[in-house]
Amino acid sequence: MIMQVIDVGDLPEEEMTEGSKATIRWLIDEKLGAKNFAMRYIVIKKGGYTPLHTHDWEHEMFVIKGEGYLTDGKNKIKIKPGNAIFVKPNELHQIINEDSDSLEILCLIPL
């Protein structure tokens, strides 16, 4: 098969090893033959967050559902559905869900 269609509901939902009340599904990665990028579906429940962290690579995110905040540990920026987020290499970042039942984000990273 040349092209593949993946249903997010068919993939295992894993607890993120760091953070709180956050899960991740790996939609596309090297297991499917991707060579450049991985696509991940992240869900953060109310009161949850991803770890405050940094890494050597850029990544892009797109908010699908819910509202929350992007923070560098000092400043907070409100995020909502339809927002695209660009995180530069080595930029401290964290996603926080203070109020929504579910904050759902599509996240792309290089492999």
mmCIF file with all atom_site columns, C-alpha atoms in Angstrom:
data_model
loop_
_atom_site.group_PDB
_atom_site.id
_atom_site.type_symbol
_atom_site.label_atom_id
_atom_site.label_alt_id
_atom_site.label_comp_id
_atom_site.label_asym_id
_atom_site.label_entity_id
_atom_site.label_seq_id
_atom_site.pdbx_PDB_ins_code
_atom_site.Cartn_x
_atom_site.Cartn_y
_atom_site.Cartn_z
_atom_site.occupancy
_atom_site.B_iso_or_equiv
_atom_site.pdbx_formal_charge
_atom_site.auth_seq_id
_atom_site.auth_comp_id
_atom_site.auth_asym_id
_atom_site.auth_atom_id
_atom_site.pdbx_PDB_model_num
ATOM 1   C CA . MET A 1 1   ? 0.000   0.000  0.000  1.00 0.00 ? 1   MET A CA 1
ATOM 2   C CA . ILE A 1 2   ? 1.340   3.419  -0.928 1.00 0.00 ? 2   ILE A CA 1
ATOM 3   C CA . MET A 1 3   ? -0.805  5.600  1.331  1.00 0.00 ? 3   MET A CA 1
ATOM 4   C CA . GLN A 1 4   ? -2.153  4.911  4.787  1.00 0.00 ? 4   GLN A CA 1
ATOM 5   C CA . VAL A 1 5   ? -5.115  6.217  6.749  1.00 0.00 ? 5   VAL A CA 1
ATOM 6   C CA . ILE A 1 6   ? -4.910  5.945  10.512 1.00 0.00 ? 6   ILE A CA 1
ATOM 7   C CA . ASP A 1 7   ? -7.887  6.285  12.865 1.00 0.00 ? 7   ASP A CA 1
ATOM 8   C CA . VAL A 1 8   ? -6.830  7.871  16.149 1.00 0.00 ? 8   VAL A CA 1
ATOM 9   C CA . GLY A 1 9   ? -9.317  5.633  17.997 1.00 0.00 ? 9   GLY A CA 1
ATOM 10  C CA . ASP A 1 10  ? -7.495  2.511  16.790 1.00 0.00 ? 10  ASP A CA 1
ATOM 11  C CA . LEU A 1 11  ? -4.216  3.472  18.446 1.00 0.00 ? 11  LEU A CA 1
ATOM 12  C CA . PRO A 1 12  ? -3.183  2.879  22.055 1.00 0.00 ? 12  PRO A CA 1
ATOM 13  C CA . GLU A 1 13  ? -3.503  5.867  24.363 1.00 0.00 ? 13  GLU A CA 1
ATOM 14  C CA . GLU A 1 14  ? -0.420  6.007  26.582 1.00 0.00 ? 14  GLU A CA 1
ATOM 15  C CA . GLU A 1 15  ? 0.048   8.060  29.740 1.00 0.00 ? 15  GLU A CA 1
ATOM 16  C CA . MET A 1 16  ? 2.777   10.629 29.221 1.00 0.00 ? 16  MET A CA 1
ATOM 17  C CA . THR A 1 17  ? 5.755   9.663  31.362 1.00 0.00 ? 17  THR A CA 1
ATOM 18  C CA . GLU A 1 18  ? 6.108   13.228 32.639 1.00 0.00 ? 18  GLU A CA 1
ATOM 19  C CA . GLY A 1 19  ? 3.401   15.777 33.312 1.00 0.00 ? 19  GLY A CA 1
ATOM 20  C CA . SER A 1 20  ? -0.023  15.014 34.717 1.00 0.00 ? 20  SER A CA 1
ATOM 21  C CA . LYS A 1 21  ? -3.396  13.886 33.326 1.00 0.00 ? 21  LYS A CA 1
ATOM 22  C CA . ALA A 1 22  ? -1.925  13.823 29.815 1.00 0.00 ? 22  ALA A CA 1
ATOM 23  C CA . THR A 1 23  ? -1.967  11.046 27.222 1.00 0.00 ? 23  THR A CA 1
ATOM 24  C CA . ILE A 1 24  ? -0.323  10.598 23.862 1.00 0.00 ? 24  ILE A CA 1
ATOM 25  C CA . ARG A 1 25  ? -1.099  8.576  20.749 1.00 0.00 ? 25  ARG A CA 1
ATOM 26  C CA . TRP A 1 26  ? 1.613   8.175  18.094 1.00 0.00 ? 26  TRP A CA 1
ATOM 27  C CA . LEU A 1 27  ? -0.330  8.613  14.835 1.00 0.00 ? 27  LEU A CA 1
ATOM 28  C CA . ILE A 1 28  ? 2.571   8.509  12.396 1.00 0.00 ? 28  ILE A CA 1
ATOM 29  C CA . ASP A 1 29  ? 6.186   7.587  13.107 1.00 0.00 ? 29  ASP A CA 1
ATOM 30  C CA . GLU A 1 30  ? 9.010   5.424  11.812 1.00 0.00 ? 30  GLU A CA 1
ATOM 31  C CA . LYS A 1 31  ? 6.956   2.256  12.467 1.00 0.00 ? 31  LYS A CA 1
ATOM 32  C CA . LEU A 1 32  ? 4.773   3.298  9.506  1.00 0.00 ? 32  LEU A CA 1
ATOM 33  C CA . GLY A 1 33  ? 7.767   4.235  7.406  1.00 0.00 ? 33  GLY A CA 1
ATOM 34  C CA . ALA A 1 34  ? 7.913   7.967  8.181  1.00 0.00 ? 34  ALA A CA 1
ATOM 35  C CA . LYS A 1 35  ? 11.455  9.230  7.749  1.00 0.00 ? 35  LYS A CA 1
ATOM 36  C CA . ASN A 1 36  ? 11.240  12.902 8.665  1.00 0.00 ? 36  ASN A CA 1
ATOM 37  C CA . PHE A 1 37  ? 8.411   13.672 11.060 1.00 0.00 ? 37  PHE A CA 1
ATOM 38  C CA . ALA A 1 38  ? 6.285   12.061 13.758 1.00 0.00 ? 38  ALA A CA 1
ATOM 39  C CA . MET A 1 39  ? 2.672   13.103 14.303 1.00 0.00 ? 39  MET A CA 1
ATOM 40  C CA . ARG A 1 40  ? 1.242   12.736 17.800 1.00 0.00 ? 40  ARG A CA 1
ATOM 41  C CA . TYR A 1 41  ? -2.212  13.292 19.297 1.00 0.00 ? 41  TYR A CA 1
ATOM 42  C CA . ILE A 1 42  ? -2.019  14.668 22.827 1.00 0.00 ? 42  ILE A CA 1
ATOM 43  C CA . VAL A 1 43  ? -4.977  14.889 25.221 1.00 0.00 ? 43  VAL A CA 1
ATOM 44  C CA . ILE A 1 44  ? -4.685  16.834 28.468 1.00 0.00 ? 44  ILE A CA 1
ATOM 45  C CA . LYS A 1 45  ? -7.556  16.486 30.924 1.00 0.00 ? 45  LYS A CA 1
ATOM 46  C CA . LYS A 1 46  ? -8.767  19.320 33.169 1.00 0.00 ? 46  LYS A CA 1
ATOM 47  C CA . GLY A 1 47  ? -6.072  20.228 35.685 1.00 0.00 ? 47  GLY A CA 1
ATOM 48  C CA . GLY A 1 48  ? -3.401  18.450 33.642 1.00 0.00 ? 48  GLY A CA 1
ATOM 49  C CA . TYR A 1 49  ? -0.224  19.559 31.932 1.00 0.00 ? 49  TYR A CA 1
ATOM 50  C CA . THR A 1 50  ? 2.748   18.450 29.896 1.00 0.00 ? 50  THR A CA 1
ATOM 51  C CA . PRO A 1 51  ? 6.183   18.749 31.502 1.00 0.00 ? 51  PRO A CA 1
ATOM 52  C CA . LEU A 1 52  ? 7.964   22.093 31.447 1.00 0.00 ? 52  LEU A CA 1
ATOM 53  C CA . HIS A 1 53  ? 10.851  21.167 29.165 1.00 0.00 ? 53  HIS A CA 1
ATOM 54  C CA . THR A 1 54  ? 13.177  22.012 26.321 1.00 0.00 ? 54  THR A CA 1
ATOM 55  C CA . HIS A 1 55  ? 14.855  20.027 23.538 1.00 0.00 ? 55  HIS A CA 1
ATOM 56  C CA . ASP A 1 56  ? 17.171  20.548 20.574 1.00 0.00 ? 56  ASP A CA 1
ATOM 57  C CA . TRP A 1 57  ? 14.478  20.335 17.904 1.00 0.00 ? 57  TRP A CA 1
ATOM 58  C CA . GLU A 1 58  ? 11.574  22.503 16.834 1.00 0.00 ? 58  GLU A CA 1
ATOM 59  C CA . HIS A 1 59  ? 8.043   21.253 16.843 1.00 0.00 ? 59  HIS A CA 1
ATOM 60  C CA . GLU A 1 60  ? 4.656   22.395 15.725 1.00 0.00 ? 60  GLU A CA 1
ATOM 61  C CA . MET A 1 61  ? 1.296   21.985 17.415 1.00 0.00 ? 61  MET A CA 1
ATOM 62  C CA . PHE A 1 62  ? -2.313  22.605 16.423 1.00 0.00 ? 62  PHE A CA 1
ATOM 63  C CA . VAL A 1 63  ? -5.132  22.943 18.970 1.00 0.00 ? 63  VAL A CA 1
ATOM 64  C CA . ILE A 1 64  ? -8.114  20.806 17.973 1.00 0.00 ? 64  ILE A CA 1
ATOM 65  C CA . LYS A 1 65  ? -10.384 20.970 21.031 1.00 0.00 ? 65  LYS A CA 1
ATOM 66  C CA . GLY A 1 66  ? -10.542 22.772 24.363 1.00 0.00 ? 66  GLY A CA 1
ATOM 67  C CA . GLU A 1 67  ? -8.643  25.750 25.686 1.00 0.00 ? 67  GLU A CA 1
ATOM 68  C CA . GLY A 1 68  ? -5.511  26.053 27.737 1.00 0.00 ? 68  GLY A CA 1
ATOM 69  C CA . TYR A 1 69  ? -2.210  27.853 28.063 1.00 0.00 ? 69  TYR A CA 1
ATOM 70  C CA . LEU A 1 70  ? 1.244   27.726 26.548 1.00 0.00 ? 70  LEU A CA 1
ATOM 71  C CA . THR A 1 71  ? 3.876   28.776 29.079 1.00 0.00 ? 71  THR A CA 1
ATOM 72  C CA . ASP A 1 72  ? 7.616   29.172 29.442 1.00 0.00 ? 72  ASP A CA 1
ATOM 73  C CA . GLY A 1 73  ? 7.256   28.879 33.216 1.00 0.00 ? 73  GLY A CA 1
ATOM 74  C CA . LYS A 1 74  ? 6.855   32.637 33.638 1.00 0.00 ? 74  LYS A CA 1
ATOM 75  C CA . ASN A 1 75  ? 4.467   33.892 30.950 1.00 0.00 ? 75  ASN A CA 1
ATOM 76  C CA . LYS A 1 76  ? 1.194   32.284 29.827 1.00 0.00 ? 76  LYS A CA 1
ATOM 77  C CA . ILE A 1 77  ? -0.437  32.588 26.416 1.00 0.00 ? 77  ILE A CA 1
ATOM 78  C CA . LYS A 1 78  ? -4.069  31.479 25.969 1.00 0.00 ? 78  LYS A CA 1
ATOM 79  C CA . ILE A 1 79  ? -4.544  28.776 23.301 1.00 0.00 ? 79  ILE A CA 1
ATOM 80  C CA . LYS A 1 80  ? -7.809  27.632 21.716 1.00 0.00 ? 80  LYS A CA 1
ATOM 81  C CA . PRO A 1 81  ? -9.077  25.545 18.776 1.00 0.00 ? 81  PRO A CA 1
ATOM 82  C CA . GLY A 1 82  ? -7.652  26.680 15.484 1.00 0.00 ? 82  GLY A CA 1
ATOM 83  C CA . ASN A 1 83  ? -4.402  27.991 17.008 1.00 0.00 ? 83  ASN A CA 1
ATOM 84  C CA . ALA A 1 84  ? -1.114  26.832 15.496 1.00 0.00 ? 84  ALA A CA 1
ATOM 85  C CA . ILE A 1 85  ? 1.894   26.839 17.826 1.00 0.00 ? 85  ILE A CA 1
ATOM 86  C CA . PHE A 1 86  ? 5.551   26.935 16.818 1.00 0.00 ? 86  PHE A CA 1
ATOM 87  C CA . VAL A 1 87  ? 8.144   26.006 19.447 1.00 0.00 ? 87  VAL A CA 1
ATOM 88  C CA . LYS A 1 88  ? 11.728  26.833 18.478 1.00 0.00 ? 88  LYS A CA 1
ATOM 89  C CA . PRO A 1 89  ? 14.653  24.561 19.353 1.00 0.00 ? 89  PRO A CA 1
ATOM 90  C CA . ASN A 1 90  ? 15.770  24.914 22.993 1.00 0.00 ? 90  ASN A CA 1
ATOM 91  C CA . GLU A 1 91  ? 12.716  27.013 23.901 1.00 0.00 ? 91  GLU A CA 1
ATOM 92  C CA . LEU A 1 92  ? 11.298  26.215 27.351 1.00 0.00 ? 92  LEU A CA 1
ATOM 93  C CA . HIS A 1 93  ? 7.625   25.249 26.983 1.00 0.00 ? 93  HIS A CA 1
ATOM 94  C CA . GLN A 1 94  ? 4.653   23.563 28.632 1.00 0.00 ? 94  GLN A CA 1
ATOM 95  C CA . ILE A 1 95  ? 0.952   23.152 27.845 1.00 0.00 ? 95  ILE A CA 1
ATOM 96  C CA . ILE A 1 96  ? -1.507  23.547 30.742 1.00 0.00 ? 96  ILE A CA 1
ATOM 97  C CA . ASN A 1 97  ? -5.240  22.784 30.845 1.00 0.00 ? 97  ASN A CA 1
ATOM 98  C CA . GLU A 1 98  ? -6.820  24.683 33.713 1.00 0.00 ? 98  GLU A CA 1
ATOM 99  C CA . ASP A 1 99  ? -10.494 24.738 32.713 1.00 0.00 ? 99  ASP A CA 1
ATOM 100 C CA . SER A 1 100 ? -11.493 22.576 29.722 1.00 0.00 ? 100 SER A CA 1
ATOM 101 C CA . ASP A 1 101 ? -12.737 19.013 30.152 1.00 0.00 ? 101 ASP A CA 1
ATOM 102 C CA . SER A 1 102 ? -10.275 17.983 27.456 1.00 0.00 ? 102 SER A CA 1
ATOM 103 C CA . LEU A 1 103 ? -7.541  19.922 25.630 1.00 0.00 ? 103 LEU A CA 1
ATOM 104 C CA . GLU A 1 104 ? -6.610  18.073 22.434 1.00 0.00 ? 104 GLU A CA 1
ATOM 105 C CA . ILE A 1 105 ? -3.540  18.923 20.387 1.00 0.00 ? 105 ILE A CA 1
ATOM 106 C CA . LEU A 1 106 ? -1.925  17.584 17.241 1.00 0.00 ? 106 LEU A CA 1
ATOM 107 C CA . CYS A 1 107 ? 1.872   17.731 17.655 1.00 0.00 ? 107 CYS A CA 1
ATOM 108 C CA . LEU A 1 108 ? 4.579   17.212 15.033 1.00 0.00 ? 108 LEU A CA 1
ATOM 109 C CA . ILE A 1 109 ? 8.243   16.582 15.787 1.00 0.00 ? 109 ILE A CA 1
ATOM 110 C CA . PRO A 1 110 ? 11.230  15.592 13.646 1.00 0.00 ? 110 PRO A CA 1
ATOM 111 C CA . LEU A 1 111 ? 12.432  12.003 13.775 1.00 0.00 ? 111 LEU A CA 1
#
